[in-house]
């Protein structure tokens, strides 16, 4: 990819423009807005220019959210209305905090810090149900991560230390309100909670990811506060996932079903993969080992089993593009040649596990998975990958035959909801290899998102990645735009820092599934 030099590093209002590509070319030419001459304007390397452009995109989205929607959860950037899908506690603000810290934007950091002490986590807006999973990864994760940074290496960003202390206090308050979710016969939590009368939605089962993506946040909270209860609650539910029953729910070593009975902790099926609903259970197995290998060796062992079984049984090569490697889904021992954007984190997770375990074979598989997900981006009209894609030729739509023959997949669900997983895997690939092509891939993705999903007040979900302009602008700006998409887009271009993955060959921090970094408790590996 070719990029003109001296990209505008201040473009929050005027914006980067991705000019049309020449016929047959995959190259972008970036048009820079004119800047007034500045004697103190530093000379940036290409990667630093890119990092500054991402930072300005973050500022652009934040400024409009803060002006038009704060402290609601989200700004709908097409209609300039607000939405509260995460209980009205300011999801975009809390999710943005760790990114603003990493990007060194003290004004935004302190805007959020002044707000967090006043959140009343006991009341959900309109008494809407509270998701234990979503609340943990976004709110609890965001506050704990900010506390780790602002009570540690980046303490100078906070104007008021009391607001930093409030991060931990509010984390404990929120965990306290959530904790009745674990009051079940087995300890497997309920996910959908109603705070008004401390009830649940009555579900008899819970999902693999919604049970298995709590342990990092709740364990970190225990380690920071000295209160072991948080860790014990999350780890009790996790124990059923580490020791699955019945044995038929584990069709291959380490790979398990997706639904668990809340009453007895037994699996109800043997279907799964690395897709949404099961994904972050596997993600956290290796991340818990990185967090503290002295306590979580069993988690590592289960991750290795799952990774090796995935390579042996789920790795799949499309008939039209055998050079590509995707991970299939499964029902028992029957594989299903389908995947989705959410599953494209798998490349990064394999890379991370391979790095810390010295398993070059697993790192290389991760790089292969990352390249295949890159292919889903470069194959579409917008150069953004679709929500769901398939290489199952038995159900190949006739009008996508040519597309499949060329690209090795066909589009099953064409939307894009500002998802981060592909850029996330680019980041891990770059950290492992230092190959600048991954920086180029991430920049290409950022430009595509900027030119397709950006509207007057922010970034929005689009309906069709393979239609000119992305199809319909669907007026939804998820909080993970701030937490993940723009964070990973920035980190891969920015100068290396101690919180980066594989910093000087060690991981001093580990990222939760919402890209909030936590200081590791054990010896960095």
Short mmCIF file of C-alpha atoms in Angstrom, two decimals:
data_model
loop_
_atom_site.label_atom_id
_atom_site.label_comp_id
_atom_site.label_asym_id
_atom_site.label_seq_id
_atom_site.Cartn_x
_atom_site.Cartn_y
_atom_site.Cartn_z
CA UNK A 1 0.00 0.00 0.00
CA UNK A 2 1.27 3.46 -0.88
CA UNK A 3 0.53 6.41 1.38
CA UNK A 4 1.45 9.99 0.68
CA UNK A 5 3.86 11.47 3.18
CA UNK A 6 2.95 14.07 5.78
CA UNK A 7 -0.58 12.92 6.49
CA UNK A 8 -2.43 15.51 8.49
CA UNK A 9 -1.94 14.64 12.12
CA UNK A 10 -4.75 16.98 13.08
CA UNK A 11 -7.85 15.96 11.21
CA UNK A 12 -10.62 15.73 13.74
CA UNK A 13 -12.91 18.06 11.84
CA UNK A 14 -11.70 18.10 8.26
CA UNK A 15 -10.85 14.41 8.16
CA UNK A 16 -8.78 12.09 6.04
CA UNK A 17 -10.17 11.40 2.60
CA UNK A 18 -9.44 8.09 0.92
CA UNK A 19 -9.40 8.93 -2.76
CA UNK A 20 -10.80 6.43 -5.28
CA UNK A 21 -8.36 3.74 -6.26
CA UNK A 22 -7.21 3.37 -9.82
CA UNK A 23 -8.80 0.52 -11.72
CA UNK A 24 -7.32 -2.78 -10.57
CA UNK A 25 -5.31 -1.18 -7.81
CA UNK A 26 -5.50 -1.95 -4.09
CA UNK A 27 -3.66 1.20 -3.14
CA UNK A 28 -5.07 4.17 -1.26
CA UNK A 29 -3.82 7.68 -1.71
CA UNK A 30 -4.50 9.78 1.35
CA UNK A 31 -5.34 13.41 0.81
CA UNK A 32 -4.16 15.60 3.65
CA UNK A 33 -6.00 18.73 4.70
CA UNK A 34 -3.84 21.82 4.67
CA UNK A 35 -2.29 22.80 7.96
CA UNK A 36 -1.27 26.25 8.96
CA UNK A 37 2.54 26.48 9.19
CA UNK A 38 3.79 25.69 12.68
CA UNK A 39 7.34 26.10 13.83
CA UNK A 40 6.79 23.45 16.51
CA UNK A 41 5.16 20.90 14.19
CA UNK A 42 7.34 17.79 14.66
CA UNK A 43 8.48 15.65 11.79
CA UNK A 44 6.63 12.38 12.13
CA UNK A 45 7.56 9.00 10.81
CA UNK A 46 4.88 7.40 8.67
CA UNK A 47 3.69 5.20 11.54
CA UNK A 48 3.55 8.16 13.93
CA UNK A 49 1.57 10.16 11.39
CA UNK A 50 -0.86 7.28 11.17
CA UNK A 51 -1.13 7.04 14.96
CA UNK A 52 -1.92 10.75 15.16
CA UNK A 53 -4.59 10.37 12.49
CA UNK A 54 -6.24 7.58 14.50
CA UNK A 55 -5.98 9.70 17.63
CA UNK A 56 -7.76 12.54 15.86
CA UNK A 57 -10.50 10.18 14.72
CA UNK A 58 -10.96 9.25 18.38
CA UNK A 59 -11.14 12.93 19.34
CA UNK A 60 -13.65 13.59 16.57
CA UNK A 61 -15.97 10.80 17.72
CA UNK A 62 -15.53 11.67 21.39
CA UNK A 63 -16.19 15.39 20.94
CA UNK A 64 -19.48 14.75 19.21
CA UNK A 65 -20.53 12.08 21.70
CA UNK A 66 -19.65 14.34 24.62
CA UNK A 67 -21.48 17.33 23.13
CA UNK A 68 -24.59 15.53 21.98
CA UNK A 69 -25.07 12.37 24.05
CA UNK A 70 -22.97 12.26 27.24
CA UNK A 71 -23.63 10.76 29.78
CA UNK A 72 -25.94 8.45 27.85
CA UNK A 73 -24.45 5.19 26.61
CA UNK A 74 -24.23 6.04 22.92
CA UNK A 75 -24.69 8.72 20.31
CA UNK A 76 -26.65 7.71 17.23
CA UNK A 77 -24.48 9.71 14.83
CA UNK A 78 -26.80 9.83 11.83
CA UNK A 79 -29.93 11.09 13.59
CA UNK A 80 -28.11 12.89 16.43
CA UNK A 81 -30.16 11.05 19.03
CA UNK A 82 -29.08 9.04 22.07
CA UNK A 83 -29.35 5.37 22.97
CA UNK A 84 -28.92 3.49 26.24
CA UNK A 85 -28.42 -0.20 25.42
CA UNK A 86 -26.02 -0.59 28.38
CA UNK A 87 -28.28 0.63 31.20
CA UNK A 88 -27.61 4.35 30.89
CA UNK A 89 -24.37 4.43 32.84
CA UNK A 90 -22.32 6.06 30.10
CA UNK A 91 -20.89 3.06 28.29
CA UNK A 92 -19.08 5.08 25.63
CA UNK A 93 -17.40 7.21 28.29
CA UNK A 94 -16.21 4.31 30.44
CA UNK A 95 -15.17 2.28 27.39
CA UNK A 96 -13.23 5.27 26.02
CA UNK A 97 -11.27 5.93 29.20
CA UNK A 98 -8.40 3.45 28.82
CA UNK A 99 -7.96 4.48 25.18
CA UNK A 100 -7.78 8.17 26.11
CA UNK A 101 -5.18 7.25 28.74
CA UNK A 102 -3.07 5.30 26.24
CA UNK A 103 -3.39 8.09 23.68
CA UNK A 104 -2.30 10.66 26.32
CA UNK A 105 -5.36 12.91 26.07
CA UNK A 106 -5.68 14.37 29.60
CA UNK A 107 -8.74 16.52 28.87
CA UNK A 108 -10.82 13.49 27.94
CA UNK A 109 -9.33 11.40 30.74
CA UNK A 110 -10.42 13.93 33.33
CA UNK A 111 -13.85 14.48 31.79
CA UNK A 112 -14.54 10.80 32.33
CA UNK A 113 -12.86 10.66 35.74
CA UNK A 114 -15.06 13.48 37.04
CA UNK A 115 -18.15 11.61 35.88
CA UNK A 116 -17.54 8.09 37.16
CA UNK A 117 -17.91 8.84 40.92
CA UNK A 118 -21.48 10.01 40.27
CA UNK A 119 -22.71 6.89 38.45
CA UNK A 120 -25.48 5.13 40.37
CA UNK A 121 -24.93 1.53 39.38
CA UNK A 122 -27.86 0.39 41.52
CA UNK A 123 -30.37 1.78 39.01
CA UNK A 124 -30.66 0.60 35.42
CA UNK A 125 -32.29 3.09 33.07
CA UNK A 126 -35.95 2.13 32.49
CA UNK A 127 -35.26 -0.94 34.65
CA UNK A 128 -33.73 -2.62 31.61
CA UNK A 129 -32.03 -5.95 32.15
CA UNK A 130 -28.36 -5.85 33.06
CA UNK A 131 -26.02 -8.24 31.26
CA UNK A 132 -23.46 -9.66 33.68
CA UNK A 133 -21.14 -10.34 30.74
CA UNK A 134 -21.40 -6.97 28.96
CA UNK A 135 -21.31 -5.00 32.21
CA UNK A 136 -18.21 -6.88 33.32
CA UNK A 137 -16.19 -6.46 30.14
CA UNK A 138 -17.16 -2.82 29.45
CA UNK A 139 -17.79 -1.08 32.77
CA UNK A 140 -15.87 -3.20 35.28
CA UNK A 141 -13.06 -3.78 32.80
CA UNK A 142 -12.86 -0.12 31.84
CA UNK A 143 -12.68 1.13 35.42
CA UNK A 144 -10.18 -1.49 36.60
CA UNK A 145 -7.90 -0.83 33.62
CA UNK A 146 -8.00 2.92 34.22
CA UNK A 147 -7.17 2.33 37.89
CA UNK A 148 -4.18 0.19 36.95
CA UNK A 149 -2.87 2.94 34.67
CA UNK A 150 -3.68 5.97 36.84
CA UNK A 151 -2.50 4.49 40.12
CA UNK A 152 0.63 3.32 38.30
CA UNK A 153 2.66 4.40 35.27
CA UNK A 154 0.36 7.16 33.99
CA UNK A 155 -0.74 8.71 37.28
CA UNK A 156 0.21 12.19 36.08
CA UNK A 157 -2.74 12.24 33.67
CA UNK A 158 -5.27 12.51 36.51
CA UNK A 159 -6.00 15.95 37.96
CA UNK A 160 -7.62 14.61 41.12
CA UNK A 161 -6.37 11.49 42.92
CA UNK A 162 -9.74 11.10 44.62
CA UNK A 163 -11.27 10.40 41.21
CA UNK A 164 -8.69 7.66 40.66
CA UNK A 165 -9.57 6.08 44.01
CA UNK A 166 -13.22 6.27 42.99
CA UNK A 167 -12.51 3.95 40.07
CA UNK A 168 -11.78 1.12 42.47
CA UNK A 169 -14.62 2.08 44.80
CA UNK A 170 -17.11 2.11 41.94
CA UNK A 171 -15.76 -1.19 40.65
CA UNK A 172 -16.53 -2.72 44.03
CA UNK A 173 -19.96 -1.11 44.09
CA UNK A 174 -20.79 -2.46 40.66
CA UNK A 175 -19.50 -5.95 41.46
CA UNK A 176 -21.59 -5.90 44.61
CA UNK A 177 -24.76 -5.16 42.64
CA UNK A 178 -23.91 -7.88 40.11
CA UNK A 179 -22.89 -10.53 42.60
CA UNK A 180 -26.34 -12.04 43.19
CA UNK A 181 -26.07 -13.44 39.65
CA UNK A 182 -23.90 -16.18 41.16
CA UNK A 183 -26.53 -17.20 43.74
CA UNK A 184 -27.49 -20.39 41.92
CA UNK A 185 -27.35 -24.02 43.06
CA UNK A 186 -24.18 -24.64 41.04
CA UNK A 187 -22.55 -21.24 41.17
CA UNK A 188 -22.87 -20.93 37.39
CA UNK A 189 -24.19 -17.37 37.09
CA UNK A 190 -27.34 -16.08 35.49
CA UNK A 191 -26.56 -13.46 32.86
CA UNK A 192 -29.66 -11.27 32.57
CA UNK A 193 -30.39 -9.39 35.77
CA UNK A 194 -33.04 -6.96 36.95
CA UNK A 195 -31.60 -4.74 39.66
CA UNK A 196 -34.95 -3.26 40.69
CA UNK A 197 -36.04 -6.42 42.50
CA UNK A 198 -32.76 -8.37 42.34
CA UNK A 199 -34.21 -10.97 40.01
CA UNK A 200 -33.12 -12.68 36.79
CA UNK A 201 -34.92 -13.37 33.55
CA UNK A 202 -35.46 -16.96 34.67
CA UNK A 203 -33.23 -18.58 32.07
CA UNK A 204 -32.34 -22.18 32.84
CA UNK A 205 -29.01 -22.02 31.00
CA UNK A 206 -26.17 -19.64 30.26
CA UNK A 207 -23.62 -19.47 27.47
CA UNK A 208 -19.98 -20.51 27.38
CA UNK A 209 -18.64 -17.00 26.78
CA UNK A 210 -21.00 -15.27 29.18
CA UNK A 211 -19.84 -17.60 31.97
CA UNK A 212 -16.21 -17.86 30.88
CA UNK A 213 -15.43 -14.17 30.30
CA UNK A 214 -15.70 -12.93 33.87
CA UNK A 215 -12.70 -14.48 35.53
CA UNK A 216 -10.05 -11.95 34.49
CA UNK A 217 -11.98 -8.87 35.63
CA UNK A 218 -13.29 -10.36 38.87
CA UNK A 219 -9.92 -11.89 39.79
CA UNK A 220 -8.15 -8.61 39.14
CA UNK A 221 -10.66 -6.84 41.38
CA UNK A 222 -9.89 -9.33 44.16
CA UNK A 223 -6.17 -8.82 43.74
CA UNK A 224 -6.52 -5.03 43.89
CA UNK A 225 -8.85 -4.98 46.90
CA UNK A 226 -7.75 -8.03 48.88
CA UNK A 227 -11.34 -9.30 48.85
CA UNK A 228 -11.13 -12.89 47.59
CA UNK A 229 -14.89 -13.19 47.08
CA UNK A 230 -14.90 -11.65 43.59
CA UNK A 231 -12.36 -14.15 42.28
CA UNK A 232 -14.02 -17.08 44.02
CA UNK A 233 -17.41 -16.28 42.49
CA UNK A 234 -16.12 -16.10 38.92
CA UNK A 235 -13.77 -19.06 39.28
CA UNK A 236 -16.49 -21.33 40.68
CA UNK A 237 -18.57 -20.89 37.54
CA UNK A 238 -15.46 -21.31 35.42
CA UNK A 239 -14.65 -24.64 37.08
CA UNK A 240 -17.53 -26.34 35.26
CA UNK A 241 -16.13 -25.16 31.94
CA UNK A 242 -12.66 -26.49 32.75
CA UNK A 243 -14.05 -29.89 33.74
CA UNK A 244 -16.94 -30.40 31.32
CA UNK A 245 -19.67 -32.94 31.94
CA UNK A 246 -20.99 -35.04 30.33
CA UNK A 247 -17.96 -36.23 28.38
CA UNK A 248 -20.03 -36.07 25.18
CA UNK A 249 -20.00 -32.28 25.47
CA UNK A 250 -16.28 -32.30 24.57
CA UNK A 251 -16.14 -33.71 21.03
CA UNK A 252 -12.40 -33.08 20.86
CA UNK A 253 -9.97 -32.35 23.72
CA UNK A 254 -10.47 -28.79 24.94
CA UNK A 255 -13.36 -27.98 22.59
CA UNK A 256 -16.68 -27.95 24.38
CA UNK A 257 -20.34 -27.10 23.92
CA UNK A 258 -21.92 -23.68 24.13
CA UNK A 259 -24.82 -23.91 26.65
CA UNK A 260 -24.57 -24.85 30.32
CA UNK A 261 -27.33 -25.72 32.78
CA UNK A 262 -27.36 -23.13 35.55
CA UNK A 263 -28.66 -25.54 38.16
CA UNK A 264 -26.07 -28.30 37.89
CA UNK A 265 -23.28 -26.89 35.68
CA UNK A 266 -23.63 -29.61 33.04
CA UNK A 267 -23.29 -28.85 29.36
CA UNK A 268 -26.45 -29.12 27.27
CA UNK A 269 -24.84 -29.55 23.86
CA UNK A 270 -21.61 -30.21 21.97
CA UNK A 271 -21.73 -27.33 19.49
CA UNK A 272 -19.18 -24.56 19.26
CA UNK A 273 -16.15 -23.09 17.59
CA UNK A 274 -14.41 -19.73 18.02
CA UNK A 275 -17.40 -17.61 17.04
CA UNK A 276 -19.55 -15.23 19.05
CA UNK A 277 -21.14 -16.78 22.12
CA UNK A 278 -18.18 -19.07 22.80
CA UNK A 279 -15.18 -17.03 21.64
CA UNK A 280 -13.90 -15.24 24.71
CA UNK A 281 -13.99 -18.35 26.92
CA UNK A 282 -11.05 -19.67 24.90
CA UNK A 283 -9.50 -16.20 24.73
CA UNK A 284 -9.38 -15.94 28.52
CA UNK A 285 -7.83 -19.36 29.11
CA UNK A 286 -4.42 -18.25 27.85
CA UNK A 287 -4.85 -14.71 29.13
CA UNK A 288 -5.40 -15.94 32.69
CA UNK A 289 -2.12 -17.84 32.45
CA UNK A 290 -0.41 -14.65 31.31
CA UNK A 291 -2.08 -12.79 34.18
CA UNK A 292 -0.56 -15.20 36.73
CA UNK A 293 0.98 -18.47 35.61
CA UNK A 294 1.43 -19.59 39.22
CA UNK A 295 -2.35 -19.77 39.74
CA UNK A 296 -3.73 -20.55 36.30
CA UNK A 297 -1.68 -23.37 34.84
CA UNK A 298 -4.83 -25.48 34.36
CA UNK A 299 -6.29 -22.73 32.20
CA UNK A 300 -3.21 -22.82 30.00
CA UNK A 301 -3.44 -26.58 29.64
CA UNK A 302 -7.06 -26.35 28.55
CA UNK A 303 -6.18 -23.62 26.03
CA UNK A 304 -3.40 -25.74 24.53
CA UNK A 305 -5.81 -28.65 24.16
CA UNK A 306 -8.40 -26.42 22.48
CA UNK A 307 -5.83 -24.84 20.16
CA UNK A 308 -4.32 -28.16 19.12
CA UNK A 309 -7.75 -29.69 18.55
CA UNK A 310 -8.76 -26.67 16.48
CA UNK A 311 -5.72 -27.06 14.24
CA UNK A 312 -6.35 -30.78 13.89
CA UNK A 313 -10.11 -30.73 13.34
CA UNK A 314 -11.40 -27.22 12.57
CA UNK A 315 -8.72 -25.74 10.29
CA UNK A 316 -10.29 -25.63 6.85
CA UNK A 317 -9.21 -24.59 3.35
CA UNK A 318 -11.84 -23.32 0.89
CA UNK A 319 -12.02 -25.38 -2.29
CA UNK A 320 -11.50 -22.30 -4.47
CA UNK A 321 -8.67 -20.86 -2.36
CA UNK A 322 -6.74 -23.67 -0.64
CA UNK A 323 -4.10 -21.10 0.30
CA UNK A 324 -6.47 -19.72 2.94
CA UNK A 325 -7.01 -21.22 6.41
CA UNK A 326 -10.21 -20.58 8.35
CA UNK A 327 -11.52 -22.19 11.53
CA UNK A 328 -14.83 -23.98 11.05
CA UNK A 329 -17.64 -24.25 13.57
CA UNK A 330 -18.88 -27.64 14.80
CA UNK A 331 -21.87 -29.64 15.98
CA UNK A 332 -20.43 -32.65 17.76
CA UNK A 333 -17.75 -33.97 15.42
CA UNK A 334 -19.46 -32.52 12.34
CA UNK A 335 -17.77 -29.37 11.09
CA UNK A 336 -19.60 -26.41 9.55
CA UNK A 337 -17.70 -24.30 7.03
CA UNK A 338 -18.84 -20.94 8.34
CA UNK A 339 -17.28 -18.20 10.42
CA UNK A 340 -17.80 -14.56 11.29
CA UNK A 341 -16.08 -11.29 12.04
CA UNK A 342 -16.26 -11.98 15.78
CA UNK A 343 -14.21 -15.15 15.28
CA UNK A 344 -11.37 -13.26 13.61
CA UNK A 345 -9.85 -12.59 17.02
CA UNK A 346 -8.65 -16.20 16.81
CA UNK A 347 -5.53 -15.23 14.89
CA UNK A 348 -4.40 -12.87 17.61
CA UNK A 349 -5.21 -15.35 20.36
CA UNK A 350 -3.20 -18.14 18.70
CA UNK A 351 -0.31 -15.71 18.13
CA UNK A 352 -0.36 -14.63 21.79
CA UNK A 353 -0.47 -18.20 23.07
CA UNK A 354 2.28 -19.27 20.73
CA UNK A 355 4.50 -16.41 21.88
CA UNK A 356 4.19 -17.00 25.61
CA UNK A 357 4.47 -20.79 25.32
CA UNK A 358 7.28 -20.83 22.79
CA UNK A 359 5.04 -22.66 20.33
CA UNK A 360 6.04 -21.33 16.92
CA UNK A 361 3.60 -23.74 15.28
CA UNK A 362 0.65 -22.11 17.03
CA UNK A 363 1.95 -18.61 16.29
CA UNK A 364 2.21 -19.53 12.62
CA UNK A 365 -1.33 -20.87 12.58
CA UNK A 366 -2.42 -17.59 14.12
CA UNK A 367 -0.69 -15.69 11.34
CA UNK A 368 -2.48 -17.90 8.80
CA UNK A 369 -5.87 -17.21 10.40
CA UNK A 370 -5.07 -13.49 10.44
CA UNK A 371 -4.20 -13.53 6.74
CA UNK A 372 -7.47 -15.29 5.95
CA UNK A 373 -9.47 -12.67 7.84
CA UNK A 374 -7.48 -9.98 6.02
CA UNK A 375 -8.72 -11.60 2.83
CA UNK A 376 -12.33 -11.00 3.92
CA UNK A 377 -11.51 -7.29 4.08
CA UNK A 378 -9.64 -6.88 0.83
CA UNK A 379 -12.23 -8.86 -1.14
CA UNK A 380 -15.19 -6.51 -0.67
CA UNK A 381 -16.15 -3.26 -2.33
CA UNK A 382 -15.53 -1.30 0.87
CA UNK A 383 -12.43 -3.26 1.95
CA UNK A 384 -14.23 -4.12 5.21
CA UNK A 385 -15.09 -7.71 6.11
CA UNK A 386 -18.67 -8.95 6.54
CA UNK A 387 -20.43 -9.99 9.73
CA UNK A 388 -20.80 -13.65 8.66
CA UNK A 389 -19.07 -15.52 5.85
CA UNK A 390 -19.07 -19.10 4.58
CA UNK A 391 -17.08 -21.43 2.37
CA UNK A 392 -19.78 -24.13 2.41
CA UNK A 393 -20.27 -24.80 -1.30
CA UNK A 394 -23.42 -26.90 -0.72
CA UNK A 395 -25.32 -23.72 0.12
CA UNK A 396 -23.39 -21.31 -2.12
CA UNK A 397 -25.83 -18.73 -3.59
CA UNK A 398 -25.77 -18.72 -7.36
CA UNK A 399 -25.20 -14.97 -7.50
CA UNK A 400 -22.01 -15.33 -5.40
CA UNK A 401 -20.36 -18.13 -7.36
CA UNK A 402 -17.85 -15.87 -9.08
CA UNK A 403 -17.14 -14.07 -5.81
CA UNK A 404 -16.46 -17.39 -4.06
CA UNK A 405 -14.21 -18.66 -6.85
CA UNK A 406 -12.07 -15.55 -6.59
CA UNK A 407 -12.06 -14.94 -2.85
CA UNK A 408 -12.57 -18.29 -1.12
CA UNK A 409 -15.71 -17.31 0.82
CA UNK A 410 -19.19 -16.02 0.22
CA UNK A 411 -21.06 -13.42 2.25
CA UNK A 412 -23.82 -14.75 4.49
CA UNK A 413 -24.49 -11.53 6.44
CA UNK A 414 -23.10 -8.40 4.86
CA UNK A 415 -23.23 -5.80 7.64
CA UNK A 416 -20.42 -4.22 9.65
CA UNK A 417 -21.11 -3.01 13.18
CA UNK A 418 -17.76 -1.32 13.90
CA UNK A 419 -16.20 -4.59 14.98
CA UNK A 420 -12.51 -4.70 16.05
CA UNK A 421 -11.45 -8.34 15.77
CA UNK A 422 -9.57 -8.21 12.46
CA UNK A 423 -7.55 -5.14 13.45
CA UNK A 424 -6.97 -6.76 16.85
CA UNK A 425 -5.33 -9.75 15.18
CA UNK A 426 -3.25 -7.44 12.98
CA UNK A 427 -1.95 -5.87 16.20
CA UNK A 428 -0.90 -9.23 17.66
CA UNK A 429 0.65 -10.25 14.35
CA UNK A 430 2.70 -7.06 14.25
CA UNK A 431 3.83 -7.45 17.85
CA UNK A 432 4.99 -11.01 17.13
CA UNK A 433 6.76 -10.38 13.83
CA UNK A 434 7.44 -6.61 13.63
CA UNK A 435 6.52 -7.02 9.97
CA UNK A 436 5.33 -3.62 8.76
CA UNK A 437 2.82 -5.21 6.40
CA UNK A 438 0.52 -5.64 9.39
CA UNK A 439 0.74 -1.91 10.07
CA UNK A 440 -0.24 -1.38 6.44
CA UNK A 441 -3.15 -3.80 6.75
CA UNK A 442 -4.40 -1.98 9.85
CA UNK A 443 -4.03 1.39 8.17
CA UNK A 444 -5.91 0.13 5.13
CA UNK A 445 -8.73 -1.04 7.43
CA UNK A 446 -8.78 2.26 9.29
CA UNK A 447 -9.00 4.20 6.02
CA UNK A 448 -11.81 1.96 4.83
CA UNK A 449 -13.78 2.45 8.05
CA UNK A 450 -13.09 6.19 7.96
CA UNK A 451 -14.29 6.57 4.39
CA UNK A 452 -17.28 4.22 4.67
CA UNK A 453 -18.65 4.27 8.23
CA UNK A 454 -17.80 7.84 9.18
CA UNK A 455 -20.67 10.33 9.17
CA UNK A 456 -21.05 13.90 10.35
CA UNK A 457 -21.08 13.18 14.07
CA UNK A 458 -19.18 9.91 14.41
CA UNK A 459 -19.01 6.39 13.03
CA UNK A 460 -21.96 4.14 12.27
CA UNK A 461 -22.96 0.58 11.55
CA UNK A 462 -23.36 -0.09 7.82
CA UNK A 463 -25.64 -2.60 6.11
CA UNK A 464 -23.52 -4.03 3.28
CA UNK A 465 -19.74 -4.12 3.06
CA UNK A 466 -19.93 -5.20 -0.57
CA UNK A 467 -22.16 -2.35 -1.73
CA UNK A 468 -20.95 1.08 -2.84
CA UNK A 469 -20.54 3.27 0.19
CA UNK A 470 -21.41 0.39 2.49
CA UNK A 471 -25.12 0.47 1.79
CA UNK A 472 -27.40 1.96 4.44
CA UNK A 473 -25.99 3.92 7.36
CA UNK A 474 -27.74 2.22 10.28
CA UNK A 475 -27.24 4.86 12.96
CA UNK A 476 -25.48 2.83 15.66
CA UNK A 477 -22.14 3.72 17.23
CA UNK A 478 -21.15 0.97 19.66
CA UNK A 479 -19.01 1.89 22.66
CA UNK A 480 -16.37 -0.59 21.52
CA UNK A 481 -15.50 1.82 18.71
CA UNK A 482 -13.72 3.80 21.45
CA UNK A 483 -12.48 0.83 23.47
CA UNK A 484 -11.24 -1.46 20.70
CA UNK A 485 -11.33 -0.32 17.07
CA UNK A 486 -9.51 2.94 17.64
CA UNK A 487 -7.26 1.58 20.39
CA UNK A 488 -5.88 -1.28 18.29
CA UNK A 489 -5.65 1.00 15.24
CA UNK A 490 -3.55 3.36 17.34
CA UNK A 491 -1.37 0.87 19.18
CA UNK A 492 -0.16 -0.87 16.03
CA UNK A 493 1.16 2.43 14.66
CA UNK A 494 2.31 4.17 17.86
CA UNK A 495 5.69 4.01 19.52
CA UNK A 496 6.19 0.91 21.65
CA UNK A 497 5.18 1.17 25.32
CA UNK A 498 5.42 -1.16 28.35
CA UNK A 499 1.70 -2.01 28.09
CA UNK A 500 2.13 -3.36 24.59
CA UNK A 501 1.88 -7.08 23.98
CA UNK A 502 5.29 -8.78 24.02
CA UNK A 503 7.14 -5.67 25.19
CA UNK A 504 10.82 -6.61 25.30
CA UNK A 505 9.75 -10.22 25.04
CA UNK A 506 7.43 -10.09 28.08
CA UNK A 507 3.78 -9.26 28.77
CA UNK A 508 3.52 -6.84 31.66
CA UNK A 509 -0.14 -6.21 30.82
CA UNK A 510 -2.93 -8.40 29.47
CA UNK A 511 -5.94 -7.11 27.54
CA UNK A 512 -9.48 -8.08 28.41
CA UNK A 513 -11.90 -8.92 25.61
CA UNK A 514 -12.94 -5.25 25.38
CA UNK A 515 -9.26 -4.25 24.94
CA UNK A 516 -8.90 -2.84 28.45
CA UNK A 517 -5.33 -3.61 29.63
CA UNK A 518 -4.75 -4.98 33.15
CA UNK A 519 -1.42 -5.09 34.96
CA UNK A 520 -0.45 -8.73 35.35
CA UNK A 521 -0.28 -10.08 38.89
CA UNK A 522 2.41 -12.70 38.33
CA UNK A 523 5.90 -12.60 36.85
CA UNK A 524 5.59 -11.19 33.30
CA UNK A 525 6.05 -13.86 30.65
#
